[in-house]
Structure formats: structure tokens, C-alpha cells
CSV table of C-alpha atoms and ligand atoms in Angstrom, one decimal:
chain,number,residue,atom,x,y,z
B,1,UNK,CA,-18.1,10.0,-8.9
B,2,UNK,CA,-15.7,9.1,-6.1
B,3,UNK,CA,-12.9,10.9,-4.2
B,4,UNK,CA,-9.6,9.8,-5.7
B,5,UNK,CA,-8.0,9.2,-2.3
B,6,UNK,CA,-10.8,7.1,-1.2
B,7,UNK,CA,-10.9,4.9,-4.3
B,8,UNK,CA,-7.1,4.4,-4.3
B,9,UNK,CA,-7.1,3.5,-0.6
B,10,UNK,CA,-9.9,1.0,-1.4
B,11,UNK,CA,-7.7,-0.6,-4.1
B,12,UNK,CA,-4.8,-1.1,-1.6
B,13,UNK,CA,-2.6,1.8,-2.6
B,14,UNK,CA,-2.2,2.5,1.1
B,15,UNK,CA,-4.3,4.1,3.9
B,16,UNK,CA,-6.2,7.3,3.1
B,17,UNK,CA,-3.4,9.3,4.7
B,18,UNK,CA,-0.6,7.5,2.7
B,19,UNK,CA,-2.6,7.9,-0.5
B,20,UNK,CA,-3.0,11.6,0.3
B,21,UNK,CA,0.8,11.9,0.6
B,22,UNK,CA,1.2,10.0,-2.7
B,23,UNK,CA,-1.2,12.4,-4.5
B,24,UNK,CA,0.4,15.5,-3.0
B,25,UNK,CA,3.8,14.2,-4.1
B,26,UNK,CA,2.6,14.3,-7.8
B,27,UNK,CA,2.8,10.5,-8.3
B,28,UNK,CA,-0.8,10.3,-9.4
B,29,UNK,CA,-2.2,11.4,-12.8
B,30,UNK,CA,-5.8,11.5,-14.1
B,31,UNK,CA,-6.2,11.4,-17.8
B,32,UNK,CA,-2.6,12.4,-18.2
B,33,UNK,CA,-2.6,15.4,-15.9
B,34,UNK,CA,-1.0,15.3,-12.4
B,35,UNK,CA,-3.5,15.7,-9.6
B,36,UNK,CA,-2.6,17.4,-6.3
B,37,UNK,CA,-5.9,17.3,-4.5
B,38,UNK,CA,-6.9,14.1,-2.6
B,39,UNK,CA,-10.6,15.2,-2.7
B,40,UNK,CA,-10.7,15.4,-6.5
B,41,UNK,CA,-13.8,13.5,-7.7
B,42,UNK,CA,-13.3,10.9,-10.5
B,43,UNK,CA,-15.2,8.3,-12.3
B,44,UNK,CA,-13.2,5.2,-11.3
B,45,UNK,CA,-14.2,3.2,-14.4
B,46,UNK,CA,-13.9,5.9,-17.0
B,47,UNK,CA,-11.0,8.2,-16.0
B,48,UNK,CA,-7.5,6.9,-16.6
B,49,UNK,CA,-5.7,6.9,-13.4
B,50,UNK,CA,-1.9,6.2,-13.1
B,51,UNK,CA,0.1,5.8,-9.9
B,52,UNK,CA,3.9,6.3,-10.5
B,53,UNK,CA,3.2,5.8,-14.2
B,54,UNK,CA,1.3,2.5,-13.7
B,55,UNK,CA,-2.3,2.2,-14.8
B,56,UNK,CA,-4.5,1.7,-11.9
B,57,UNK,CA,-7.5,-0.6,-12.6
B,58,UNK,CA,-10.3,0.8,-10.5
B,59,UNK,CA,-13.8,-0.5,-9.9
B,60,UNK,CA,-17.0,1.2,-9.0
B,61,UNK,CA,-18.4,-1.7,-7.2
B,62,UNK,CA,-16.6,-3.8,-4.6
B,63,UNK,CA,-16.8,-7.6,-4.0
B,64,UNK,CA,-14.8,-9.0,-1.1
B,65,UNK,CA,-14.1,-12.6,0.1
B,66,UNK,CA,-13.8,-12.9,3.9
B,67,UNK,CA,-12.9,-15.8,6.0
B,68,UNK,CA,-15.6,-15.3,8.7
B,69,UNK,CA,-14.4,-16.2,12.1
B,70,UNK,CA,-16.7,-17.5,14.9
B,71,UNK,CA,-18.3,-15.0,17.2
B,72,UNK,CA,-19.1,-12.1,14.9
B,73,UNK,CA,-22.4,-11.3,13.3
B,74,UNK,CA,-23.0,-11.3,9.5
B,75,UNK,CA,-24.8,-8.0,9.5
B,76,UNK,CA,-24.1,-4.4,8.8
B,77,UNK,CA,-23.2,-2.3,11.8
B,78,UNK,CA,-26.1,-2.3,14.2
B,79,UNK,CA,-24.7,-1.8,17.7
B,80,UNK,CA,-25.6,-5.2,18.9
B,81,UNK,CA,-22.1,-6.6,18.8
B,82,UNK,CA,-19.2,-7.0,16.5
B,83,UNK,CA,-20.0,-7.5,12.9
B,84,UNK,CA,-18.0,-8.7,9.9
B,85,UNK,CA,-17.8,-5.1,8.7
B,86,UNK,CA,-16.0,-4.2,11.9
B,87,UNK,CA,-13.2,-6.6,10.9
B,88,UNK,CA,-12.4,-4.9,7.6
B,89,UNK,CA,-9.3,-2.8,7.4
B,90,UNK,CA,-9.9,0.9,6.4
B,91,UNK,CA,-8.6,0.3,2.8
B,92,UNK,CA,-11.3,-2.4,2.2
B,93,UNK,CA,-14.1,-0.8,4.1
B,94,UNK,CA,-16.6,1.3,2.2
B,95,UNK,CA,-20.1,2.6,2.9
B,96,UNK,CA,-22.8,0.4,1.4
B,97,UNK,CA,-21.0,-2.9,1.9
B,98,UNK,CA,-23.1,-5.7,3.2
B,99,UNK,CA,-22.8,-9.5,3.6
B,100,UNK,CA,-24.4,-11.3,0.6
B,101,UNK,CA,-26.1,-14.0,2.6
B,102,UNK,CA,-25.7,-14.6,6.3
B,103,UNK,CA,-23.7,-17.1,8.3
B,104,UNK,CA,-24.7,-17.7,11.9
B,105,UNK,CA,-22.6,-16.1,14.6
B,106,UNK,CA,-20.8,-19.4,15.3
B,107,UNK,CA,-20.4,-20.4,11.7
B,108,UNK,CA,-17.1,-19.8,10.0
B,109,UNK,CA,-15.8,-19.7,6.4
B,110,UNK,CA,-16.5,-18.1,3.1
B,111,UNK,CA,-18.5,-15.0,3.2
B,112,UNK,CA,-19.0,-12.5,0.3
B,113,UNK,CA,-19.3,-8.8,1.1
B,114,UNK,CA,-20.4,-6.4,-1.6
B,115,UNK,CA,-22.1,-3.1,-2.3
B,116,UNK,CA,-23.7,-4.6,-5.4
B,117,UNK,CA,-27.3,-5.5,-4.6
B,118,UNK,CA,-27.8,-7.2,-8.0
B,119,UNK,CA,-24.9,-9.6,-7.4
B,120,UNK,CA,-26.2,-10.5,-3.9
B,121,UNK,CA,-29.6,-11.2,-5.4
B,122,UNK,CA,-28.3,-13.4,-8.1
B,123,UNK,CA,-26.2,-15.3,-5.6
B,124,UNK,CA,-29.0,-15.9,-3.2
B,125,UNK,CA,-32.0,-16.6,-5.3
B,126,UNK,CA,-32.7,-20.4,-5.3
B,127,UNK,CA,-33.5,-20.2,-9.0
B,128,UNK,CA,-29.9,-19.2,-9.7
B,129,UNK,CA,-28.9,-22.7,-8.5
B,130,UNK,CA,-25.8,-21.4,-6.7
B,131,UNK,CA,-24.8,-24.2,-4.4
B,132,UNK,CA,-23.0,-23.6,-1.1
B,133,UNK,CA,-20.8,-26.3,0.3
B,134,UNK,CA,-20.5,-26.6,4.1
B,135,UNK,CA,-18.5,-28.8,6.4
B,136,UNK,CA,-20.4,-29.8,9.5
B,137,UNK,CA,-19.1,-31.4,12.6
B,138,UNK,CA,-21.8,-33.5,14.3
B,139,UNK,CA,-22.5,-34.9,17.7
B,140,UNK,CA,-23.2,-38.3,16.2
B,141,UNK,CA,-22.1,-40.0,13.0
B,142,UNK,CA,-24.5,-39.4,10.0
B,143,UNK,CA,-25.8,-42.5,8.2
B,144,UNK,CA,-26.4,-43.4,4.6
B,145,UNK,CA,-30.1,-43.0,5.4
B,146,UNK,CA,-29.5,-39.4,6.3
B,147,UNK,CA,-27.8,-38.9,2.9
B,148,UNK,CA,-30.9,-40.4,1.2
B,149,UNK,CA,-33.3,-38.2,3.2
B,150,UNK,CA,-31.2,-35.1,2.3
B,151,UNK,CA,-31.2,-36.1,-1.4
B,152,UNK,CA,-35.0,-36.5,-1.4
B,153,UNK,CA,-35.5,-33.1,0.2
B,154,UNK,CA,-36.5,-33.3,3.8
B,155,UNK,CA,-39.0,-31.6,6.0
B,156,UNK,CA,-37.2,-29.9,8.8
B,157,UNK,CA,-40.0,-28.7,11.1
B,158,UNK,CA,-41.8,-26.0,9.1
B,159,UNK,CA,-38.9,-25.8,6.7
B,160,UNK,CA,-39.4,-27.7,3.4
B,161,UNK,CA,-35.9,-28.3,2.1
B,162,UNK,CA,-34.9,-28.7,-1.5
B,163,UNK,CA,-32.8,-31.8,-2.2
B,164,UNK,CA,-29.3,-31.5,-0.8
B,165,UNK,CA,-26.1,-33.6,-1.1
B,166,UNK,CA,-24.6,-35.1,2.0
B,167,UNK,CA,-21.2,-36.7,1.6
B,168,UNK,CA,-18.9,-38.4,4.1
B,169,UNK,CA,-15.3,-37.7,4.9
B,170,UNK,CA,-12.8,-40.0,6.6
B,171,UNK,CA,-13.9,-38.8,9.9
B,172,UNK,CA,-17.3,-40.2,11.0
B,173,UNK,CA,-18.3,-37.0,12.8
B,174,UNK,CA,-17.4,-34.7,9.9
B,175,UNK,CA,-19.6,-34.5,6.8
B,176,UNK,CA,-20.1,-32.2,3.9
B,177,UNK,CA,-23.4,-30.8,2.7
B,178,UNK,CA,-24.2,-29.0,-0.6
B,179,UNK,CA,-27.4,-26.9,-0.5
B,180,UNK,CA,-28.7,-24.3,-2.8
B,181,UNK,CA,-31.0,-22.5,-0.3
B,182,UNK,CA,-29.9,-20.4,2.6
B,183,UNK,CA,-32.8,-20.2,5.0
B,184,UNK,CA,-32.2,-19.3,8.6
B,185,UNK,CA,-30.2,-22.1,10.3
B,186,UNK,CA,-30.8,-24.2,7.2
B,187,UNK,CA,-28.0,-26.8,7.7
B,188,UNK,CA,-28.4,-27.1,11.5
B,189,UNK,CA,-32.2,-27.6,11.1
B,190,UNK,CA,-31.7,-30.3,8.5
B,191,UNK,CA,-29.4,-32.3,10.7
B,192,UNK,CA,-31.7,-31.7,13.7
B,193,UNK,CA,-34.6,-33.2,11.6
B,194,UNK,CA,-32.5,-36.5,11.3
B,195,UNK,CA,-31.6,-36.5,15.0
B,196,UNK,CA,-28.2,-35.0,14.9
B,197,UNK,CA,-26.8,-31.7,16.2
B,198,UNK,CA,-24.2,-29.5,14.4
B,199,UNK,CA,-21.4,-28.7,16.7
B,200,UNK,CA,-19.4,-26.7,14.3
B,201,UNK,CA,-20.1,-25.4,10.8
B,202,UNK,CA,-17.8,-23.9,8.1
B,203,UNK,CA,-18.7,-22.8,4.6
B,204,UNK,CA,-16.1,-24.0,2.1
B,205,UNK,CA,-17.4,-22.8,-1.2
B,206,UNK,CA,-20.1,-20.9,-3.1
B,207,UNK,CA,-20.6,-22.2,-6.6
B,208,UNK,CA,-17.1,-23.0,-7.7
B,209,UNK,CA,-15.6,-20.3,-5.6
B,210,UNK,CA,-13.6,-21.8,-2.7
B,211,UNK,CA,-12.4,-20.1,0.4
B,212,UNK,CA,-8.9,-18.9,-0.1
B,213,UNK,CA,-6.8,-21.0,2.2
B,214,UNK,CA,-4.3,-18.1,2.6
B,215,UNK,CA,-7.0,-16.0,4.3
B,216,UNK,CA,-6.8,-16.4,8.1
B,217,UNK,CA,-10.1,-16.2,10.1
B,218,UNK,CA,-11.1,-12.5,10.1
B,219,UNK,CA,-9.2,-11.6,7.0
B,220,UNK,CA,-10.7,-10.3,3.7
B,221,UNK,CA,-9.5,-9.4,0.2
B,222,UNK,CA,-10.9,-8.1,-3.1
B,223,UNK,CA,-12.3,-10.8,-5.3
B,224,UNK,CA,-11.0,-10.8,-8.9
B,225,UNK,CA,-13.5,-10.8,-11.8
B,226,UNK,CA,-12.5,-14.4,-12.7
B,227,UNK,CA,-13.2,-15.5,-9.1
B,228,UNK,CA,-16.5,-13.7,-9.1
B,229,UNK,CA,-17.5,-15.6,-12.3
B,230,UNK,CA,-16.7,-18.9,-10.4
B,231,UNK,CA,-19.7,-18.2,-8.1
B,232,UNK,CA,-22.1,-18.7,-11.0
B,233,UNK,CA,-20.3,-21.6,-12.9
H,301,URA,N1,-26.8,-23.2,7.7
H,301,URA,C1,-26.8,-23.0,9.1
H,301,URA,O1,-27.5,-23.6,9.8
H,301,URA,N2,-26.1,-22.0,9.5
H,301,URA,C2,-25.3,-21.2,8.7
H,301,URA,O2,-24.6,-20.3,9.2
H,301,URA,C3,-25.3,-21.5,7.3
H,301,URA,C4,-26.1,-22.5,6.9
């Protein structure tokens, strides 16, 4: 059970304060009856909530897409610096959210934040075969031999890498890599193993889910159920 003001704020009906005003004004009904108390506890997926007569589709769990900017940690709040959770506006923030898979502090791009541990597990387990696509800027051009080494599955120091796909763009210093693992500094270590250094790294997609080009760095939004399914396609 969740407070109705909290759950409505989470679903972008306004800040907690604005939602409180909405509730007190009588615009919100639960199972047909007007509610006046912002702290009323409801079951967001069972109770029928209407705002100004419109059915509100509410979820118990939250899955967000963020465009992670450089310079923030993919961690929950820990006092060691700004984290991706600090970037969330109050209406999207909720206790229990965590980044499903980490990007390095200087890595940018698609990051999923959720409070659903099962979803995170399914996304991250190598046996789920969820591929992540990165765009890497390198200090030297990658070669076709590098692509072959990536495809075979290379040994990056102690890290034994599963086969990965390296593709070229029009720019000799910019390449794309598709990997299905997410070990610490995975992509940077793979390039290091073939004598190149990554100077910038951006995650473009997870499975078939692409970073929304309308999200500016630092912005986040709720993921739709259809988008969530794209992760596993
Ligand atoms: N690989 C890296 O090296 N860093 C990331 O942030 C993600 C993948």
C-alpha cells in the first residue's frame, strides 16, 4: 500500500504539494469515492484512481530511463559524490530505486533505474543474452584485427571476455561495440587489451531499447511497458 499523494506525484501529476492541493480540491476519486486526505493508503494496481474523472494508470514498481551525464556515479546515495539518484526530480524519485547495471563515472548514455530487483537481475545476467551497445571514442583507430579479436572473445588481463561485436563508423576514432557482459570497465579493458585507450564512452542501447534522443544529459523519464519489453527482445 502506498500514499496516494506519493504515488500520484511519482506518475507526474505534479509535485507532492501540488498533488496534495488536487486531492483536497476533490478532483481525485478512489473506487468512485472522492478522497480528501493526501496520506490515504491505496493499492496502486488494484484501486481505481481517477484524477478529474480520468482513470490514472498507476504502477507498483518503477522503471526509469536516464540519459546519464559524465561526472556522476551510478550508485545509490552514499555520500561519496553526486549520484544518478541525486539528478532525479522529486516526482520521479522514490525510495528503493537503484541503477540496474553501472556505468563508469565518465561514461554517458542509457541507464535504467528501477526498484524491481528481478528486472535488474534479468537484464544483467549474461545468460539472459541482453546486449548493450556502446559508442567508444579511441585514442587510435581500431583495426579489422581488433574486430576479429573481439569476435573471438579476448583475454583482457584477468578478464576473459565473451565474444563481442566491434563495428566501424565513418570516423576512424569512433567505433561501436556490442557486449552482453557488464564487468567492471569491460569495454575500456577490452580496448586496452588491443593497445587502444577509450577517451569517451556512451551507451546507446540495451537490448532493442535505445536511449531516447529527446532526453538531455541528466534527464530521466518513466519507461513504458512496451519499451521495457524491448530490453529483452
Ligand atoms: N564498459 C566500460 O568500460 N565502462 C562502462 O561504463 C561501461 C562499459
